[in-house]
GROMACS .gro file of C-alpha atoms in nm:
model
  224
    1UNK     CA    1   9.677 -10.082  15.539
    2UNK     CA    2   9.536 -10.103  15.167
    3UNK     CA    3   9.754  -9.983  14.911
    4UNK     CA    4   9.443  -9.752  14.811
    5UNK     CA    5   9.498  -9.553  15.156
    6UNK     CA    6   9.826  -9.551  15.109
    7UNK     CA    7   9.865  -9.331  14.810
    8UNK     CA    8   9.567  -9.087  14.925
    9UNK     CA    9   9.831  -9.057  15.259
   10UNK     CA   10  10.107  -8.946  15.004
   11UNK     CA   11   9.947  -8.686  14.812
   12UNK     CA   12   9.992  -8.402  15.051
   13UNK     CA   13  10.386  -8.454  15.012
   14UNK     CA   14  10.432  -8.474  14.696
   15UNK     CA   15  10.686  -8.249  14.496
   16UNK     CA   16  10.520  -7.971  14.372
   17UNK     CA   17  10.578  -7.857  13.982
   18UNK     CA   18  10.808  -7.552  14.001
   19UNK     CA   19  10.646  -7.178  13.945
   20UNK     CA   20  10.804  -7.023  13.597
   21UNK     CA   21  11.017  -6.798  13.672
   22UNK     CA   22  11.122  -6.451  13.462
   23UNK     CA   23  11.429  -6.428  13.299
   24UNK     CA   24  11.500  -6.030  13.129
   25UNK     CA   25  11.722  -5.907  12.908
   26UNK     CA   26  11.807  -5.667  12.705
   27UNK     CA   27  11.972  -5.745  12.266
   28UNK     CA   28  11.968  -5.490  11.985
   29UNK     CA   29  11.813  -5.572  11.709
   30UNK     CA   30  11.868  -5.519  11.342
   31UNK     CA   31  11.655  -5.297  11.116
   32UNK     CA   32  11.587  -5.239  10.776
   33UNK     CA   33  11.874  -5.027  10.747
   34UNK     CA   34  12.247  -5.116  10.819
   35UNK     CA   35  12.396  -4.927  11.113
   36UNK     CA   36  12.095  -4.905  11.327
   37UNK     CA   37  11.948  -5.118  11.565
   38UNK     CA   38  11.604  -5.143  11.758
   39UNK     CA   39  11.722  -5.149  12.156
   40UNK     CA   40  11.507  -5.469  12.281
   41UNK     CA   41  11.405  -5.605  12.614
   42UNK     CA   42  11.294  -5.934  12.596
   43UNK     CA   43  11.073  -6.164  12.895
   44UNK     CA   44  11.123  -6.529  12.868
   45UNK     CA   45  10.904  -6.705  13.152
   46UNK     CA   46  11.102  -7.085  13.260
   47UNK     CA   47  11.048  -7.378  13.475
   48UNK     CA   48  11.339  -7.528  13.660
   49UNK     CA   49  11.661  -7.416  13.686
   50UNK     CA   50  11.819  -7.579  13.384
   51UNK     CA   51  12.041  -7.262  13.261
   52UNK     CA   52  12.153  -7.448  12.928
   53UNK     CA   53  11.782  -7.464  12.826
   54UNK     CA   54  11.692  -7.106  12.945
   55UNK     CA   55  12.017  -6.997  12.722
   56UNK     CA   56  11.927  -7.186  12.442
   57UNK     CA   57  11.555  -7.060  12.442
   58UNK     CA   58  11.688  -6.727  12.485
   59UNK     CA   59  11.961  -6.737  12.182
   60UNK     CA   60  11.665  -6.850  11.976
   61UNK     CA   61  11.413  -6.613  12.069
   62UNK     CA   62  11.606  -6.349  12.023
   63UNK     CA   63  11.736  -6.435  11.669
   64UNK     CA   64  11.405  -6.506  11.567
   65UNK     CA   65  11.279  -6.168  11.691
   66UNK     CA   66  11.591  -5.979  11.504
   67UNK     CA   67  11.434  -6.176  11.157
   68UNK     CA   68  11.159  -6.003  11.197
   69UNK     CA   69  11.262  -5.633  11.329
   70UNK     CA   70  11.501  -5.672  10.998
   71UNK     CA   71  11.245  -5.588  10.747
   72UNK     CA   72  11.130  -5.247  10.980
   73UNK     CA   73  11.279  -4.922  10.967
   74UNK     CA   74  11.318  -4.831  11.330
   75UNK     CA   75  11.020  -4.553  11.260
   76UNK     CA   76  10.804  -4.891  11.272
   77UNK     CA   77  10.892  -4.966  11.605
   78UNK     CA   78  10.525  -5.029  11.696
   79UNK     CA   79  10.414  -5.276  11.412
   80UNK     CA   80  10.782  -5.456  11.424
   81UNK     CA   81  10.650  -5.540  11.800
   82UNK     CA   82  10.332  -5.625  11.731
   83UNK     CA   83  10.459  -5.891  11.479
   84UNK     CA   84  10.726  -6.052  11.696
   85UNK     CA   85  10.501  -6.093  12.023
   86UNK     CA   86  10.191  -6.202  11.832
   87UNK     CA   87  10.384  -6.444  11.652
   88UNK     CA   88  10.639  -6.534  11.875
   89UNK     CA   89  10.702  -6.902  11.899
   90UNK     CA   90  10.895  -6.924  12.233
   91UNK     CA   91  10.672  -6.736  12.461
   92UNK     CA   92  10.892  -6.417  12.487
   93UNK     CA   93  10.722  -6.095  12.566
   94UNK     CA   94  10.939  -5.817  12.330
   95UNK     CA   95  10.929  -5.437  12.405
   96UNK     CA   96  11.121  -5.232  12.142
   97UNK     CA   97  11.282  -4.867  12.179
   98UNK     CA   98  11.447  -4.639  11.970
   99UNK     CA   99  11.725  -4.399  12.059
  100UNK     CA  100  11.711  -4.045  11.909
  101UNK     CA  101  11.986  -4.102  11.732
  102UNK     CA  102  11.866  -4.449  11.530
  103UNK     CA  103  11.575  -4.269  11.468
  104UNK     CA  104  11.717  -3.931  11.359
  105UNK     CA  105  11.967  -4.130  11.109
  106UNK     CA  106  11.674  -4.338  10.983
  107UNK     CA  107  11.434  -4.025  10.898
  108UNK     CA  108  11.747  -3.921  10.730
  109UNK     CA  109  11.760  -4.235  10.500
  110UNK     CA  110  11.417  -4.205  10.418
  111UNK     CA  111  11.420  -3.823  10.335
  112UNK     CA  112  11.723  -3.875  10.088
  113UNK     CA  113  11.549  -4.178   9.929
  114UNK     CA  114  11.255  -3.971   9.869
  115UNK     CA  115  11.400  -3.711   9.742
  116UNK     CA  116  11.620  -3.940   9.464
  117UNK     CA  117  11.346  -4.121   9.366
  118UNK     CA  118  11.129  -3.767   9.294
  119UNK     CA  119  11.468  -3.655   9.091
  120UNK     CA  120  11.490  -3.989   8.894
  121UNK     CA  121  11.091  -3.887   8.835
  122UNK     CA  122  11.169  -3.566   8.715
  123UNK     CA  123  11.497  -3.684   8.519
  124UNK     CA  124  11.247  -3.942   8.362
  125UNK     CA  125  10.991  -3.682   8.251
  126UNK     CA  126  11.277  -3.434   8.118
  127UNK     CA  127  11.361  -3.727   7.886
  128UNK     CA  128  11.053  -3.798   7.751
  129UNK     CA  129  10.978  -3.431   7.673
  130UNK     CA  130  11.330  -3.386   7.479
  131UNK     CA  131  11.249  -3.734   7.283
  132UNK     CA  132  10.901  -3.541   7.203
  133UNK     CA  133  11.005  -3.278   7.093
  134UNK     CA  134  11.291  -3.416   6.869
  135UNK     CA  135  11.027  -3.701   6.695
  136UNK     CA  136  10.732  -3.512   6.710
  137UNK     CA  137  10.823  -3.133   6.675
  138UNK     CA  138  11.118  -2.987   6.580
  139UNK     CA  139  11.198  -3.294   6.329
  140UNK     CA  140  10.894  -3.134   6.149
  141UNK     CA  141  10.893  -2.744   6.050
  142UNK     CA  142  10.533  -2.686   6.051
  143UNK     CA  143  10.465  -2.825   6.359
  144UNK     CA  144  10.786  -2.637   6.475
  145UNK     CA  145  10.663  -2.298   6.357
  146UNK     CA  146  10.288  -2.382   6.508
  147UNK     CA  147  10.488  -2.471   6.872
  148UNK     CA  148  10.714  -2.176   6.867
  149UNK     CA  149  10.417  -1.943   6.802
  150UNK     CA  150  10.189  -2.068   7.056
  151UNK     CA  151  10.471  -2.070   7.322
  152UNK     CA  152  10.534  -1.716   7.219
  153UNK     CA  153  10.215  -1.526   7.073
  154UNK     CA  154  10.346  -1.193   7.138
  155UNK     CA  155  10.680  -1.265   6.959
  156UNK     CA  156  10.544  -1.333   6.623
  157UNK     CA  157  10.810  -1.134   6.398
  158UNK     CA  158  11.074  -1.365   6.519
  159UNK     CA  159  10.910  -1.649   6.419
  160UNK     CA  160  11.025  -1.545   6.026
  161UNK     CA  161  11.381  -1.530   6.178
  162UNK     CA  162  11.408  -1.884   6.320
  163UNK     CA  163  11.554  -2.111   6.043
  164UNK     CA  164  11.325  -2.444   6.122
  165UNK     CA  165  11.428  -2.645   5.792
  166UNK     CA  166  11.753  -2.629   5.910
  167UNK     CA  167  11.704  -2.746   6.243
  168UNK     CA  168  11.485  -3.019   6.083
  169UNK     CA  169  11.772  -3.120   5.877
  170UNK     CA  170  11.988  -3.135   6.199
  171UNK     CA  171  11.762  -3.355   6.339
  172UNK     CA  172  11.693  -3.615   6.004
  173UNK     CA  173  12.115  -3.606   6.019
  174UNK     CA  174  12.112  -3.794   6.349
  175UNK     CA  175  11.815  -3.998   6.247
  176UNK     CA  176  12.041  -4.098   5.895
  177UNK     CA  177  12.374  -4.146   6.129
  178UNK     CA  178  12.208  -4.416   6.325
  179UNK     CA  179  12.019  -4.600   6.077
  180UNK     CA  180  12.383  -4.621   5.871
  181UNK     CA  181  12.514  -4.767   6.212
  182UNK     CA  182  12.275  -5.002   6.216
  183UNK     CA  183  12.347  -5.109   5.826
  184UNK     CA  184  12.685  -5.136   5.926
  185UNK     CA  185  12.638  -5.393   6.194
  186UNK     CA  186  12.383  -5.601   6.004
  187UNK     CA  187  12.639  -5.579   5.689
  188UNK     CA  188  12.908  -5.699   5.947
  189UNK     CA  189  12.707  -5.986   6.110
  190UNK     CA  190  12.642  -6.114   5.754
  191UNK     CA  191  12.975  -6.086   5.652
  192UNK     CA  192  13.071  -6.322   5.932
  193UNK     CA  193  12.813  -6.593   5.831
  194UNK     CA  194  12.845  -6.892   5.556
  195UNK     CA  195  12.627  -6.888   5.214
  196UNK     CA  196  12.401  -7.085   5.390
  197UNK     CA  197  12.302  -6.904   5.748
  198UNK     CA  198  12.305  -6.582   5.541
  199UNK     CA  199  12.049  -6.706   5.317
  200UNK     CA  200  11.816  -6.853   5.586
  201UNK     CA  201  11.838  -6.548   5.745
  202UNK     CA  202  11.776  -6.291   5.417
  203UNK     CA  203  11.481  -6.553   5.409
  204UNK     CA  204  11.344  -6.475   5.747
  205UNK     CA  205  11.401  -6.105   5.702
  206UNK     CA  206  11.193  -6.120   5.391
  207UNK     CA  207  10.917  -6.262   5.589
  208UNK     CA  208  10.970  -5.964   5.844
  209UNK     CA  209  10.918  -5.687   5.519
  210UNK     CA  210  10.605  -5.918   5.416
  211UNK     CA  211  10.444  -5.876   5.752
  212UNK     CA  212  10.422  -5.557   5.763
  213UNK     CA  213  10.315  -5.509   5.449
  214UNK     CA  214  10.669  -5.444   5.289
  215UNK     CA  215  10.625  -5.726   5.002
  216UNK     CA  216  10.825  -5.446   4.786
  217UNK     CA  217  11.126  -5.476   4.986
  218UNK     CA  218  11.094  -5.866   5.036
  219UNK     CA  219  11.078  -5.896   4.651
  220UNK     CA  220  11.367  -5.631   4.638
  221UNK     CA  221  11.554  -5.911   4.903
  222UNK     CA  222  11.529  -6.204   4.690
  223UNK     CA  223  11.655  -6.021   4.409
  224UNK     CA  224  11.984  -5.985   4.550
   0.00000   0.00000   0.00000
């Protein structure tokens, strides 16, 4: 009998390869916020019955997939599992849920972070108006009188009444308070310095007054 008869009389026995088999299970998942999870079930397909491997492949799977449901809220549910199974490097087939709870609690999140940022908005703008309307109106009584009058055109015998110089005044006060605050701490950063740093650096603020057209106050400077 030929060898080459042989092994065609063996095939037939031969040890077949072992179907896959499923393996399911169920891991929560972090989101984006702390305190709430997705609720996962994850399908892991194996061959042989080597349970270190099929734990190992699980453990891995499974923290890979909570990487990516991390940077979801759980209102995402559907893109977060898109992402994991068409990326997925160990073959797992992911289905994600949401409880009513995780999801009530994370609509909650997302309606108080809305609504801070829109009252840091409006906290922004109410700045910016009051800065306005200390450089730009009330700093100047003409422009005072012309803002009072058009907010209040029916009101115009008051307008004599309102004493804008003095408000003015009030206003070139604060402007003088912290210009003097800021001579002070130049006068006391000099003070601290030897002959030598202080002149170098009268030398580069002369250069300062020259570029912007200040030569009056550099020569003023290097008279000192």
């Amino acid at each position: 009998m030929s060898e080459n008869w042989r092994g065609r009389l063996s095939r037939p026995w031969a040890t077949p390869k072992e179907p896959s088999k499923p393996v399911t299970f169920i891991a929560e998942l972090r989101s984006r916020h702390p305190h709430i999870a997705f609720d996962a079930t994850l399908h892991l397909w194996r061959r042989g019955s080597d349970e270190a491997v099929t734990w190992t492949t699980r453990q891995r799977a499974t923290e890979w997939a909570d990487k990516v449901t991390a940077k979801y809220c759980v209102t995402q549910a559907g893109n977060a599992e898109n992402e994991i199974n068409s990326l997925n490097p160990y073959g797992a087939r992911v289905q994600l849920a949401v409880s009513s709870q995780a999801r009530t609690a994370a609509e909650g999140i997302l309606r108080i972070a809305r609504e801070t940022a829109l009252e840091r908005l409006k906290q922004r703008a109410e700045l910016e108006r009051i800065h306005h309307l200390r450089e730009n109106i009330y700093s100047r009584p003409d422009v005072a009188r012309s803002y009072w009058l058009y907010h209040h055109p029916d009101r115009p015998d008051e307008l004599l009444k309102i004493k804008f110089e003095e408000i003015a005044e009030k206003f070139g006060d604060a402007g003088e308070s912290r210009s003097l605050v800021i001579a002070k701490l130049i006068d006391e950063f000099l003070g601290q310095m030897g002959d030598g740093e202080r002149r170098y650096l009268l030398r580069q603020l002369g250069q300062v007054f020259s570029s912007y057209n200040r030569t009056d106050l550099a020569e003023r400077l290097d008279a000192t």
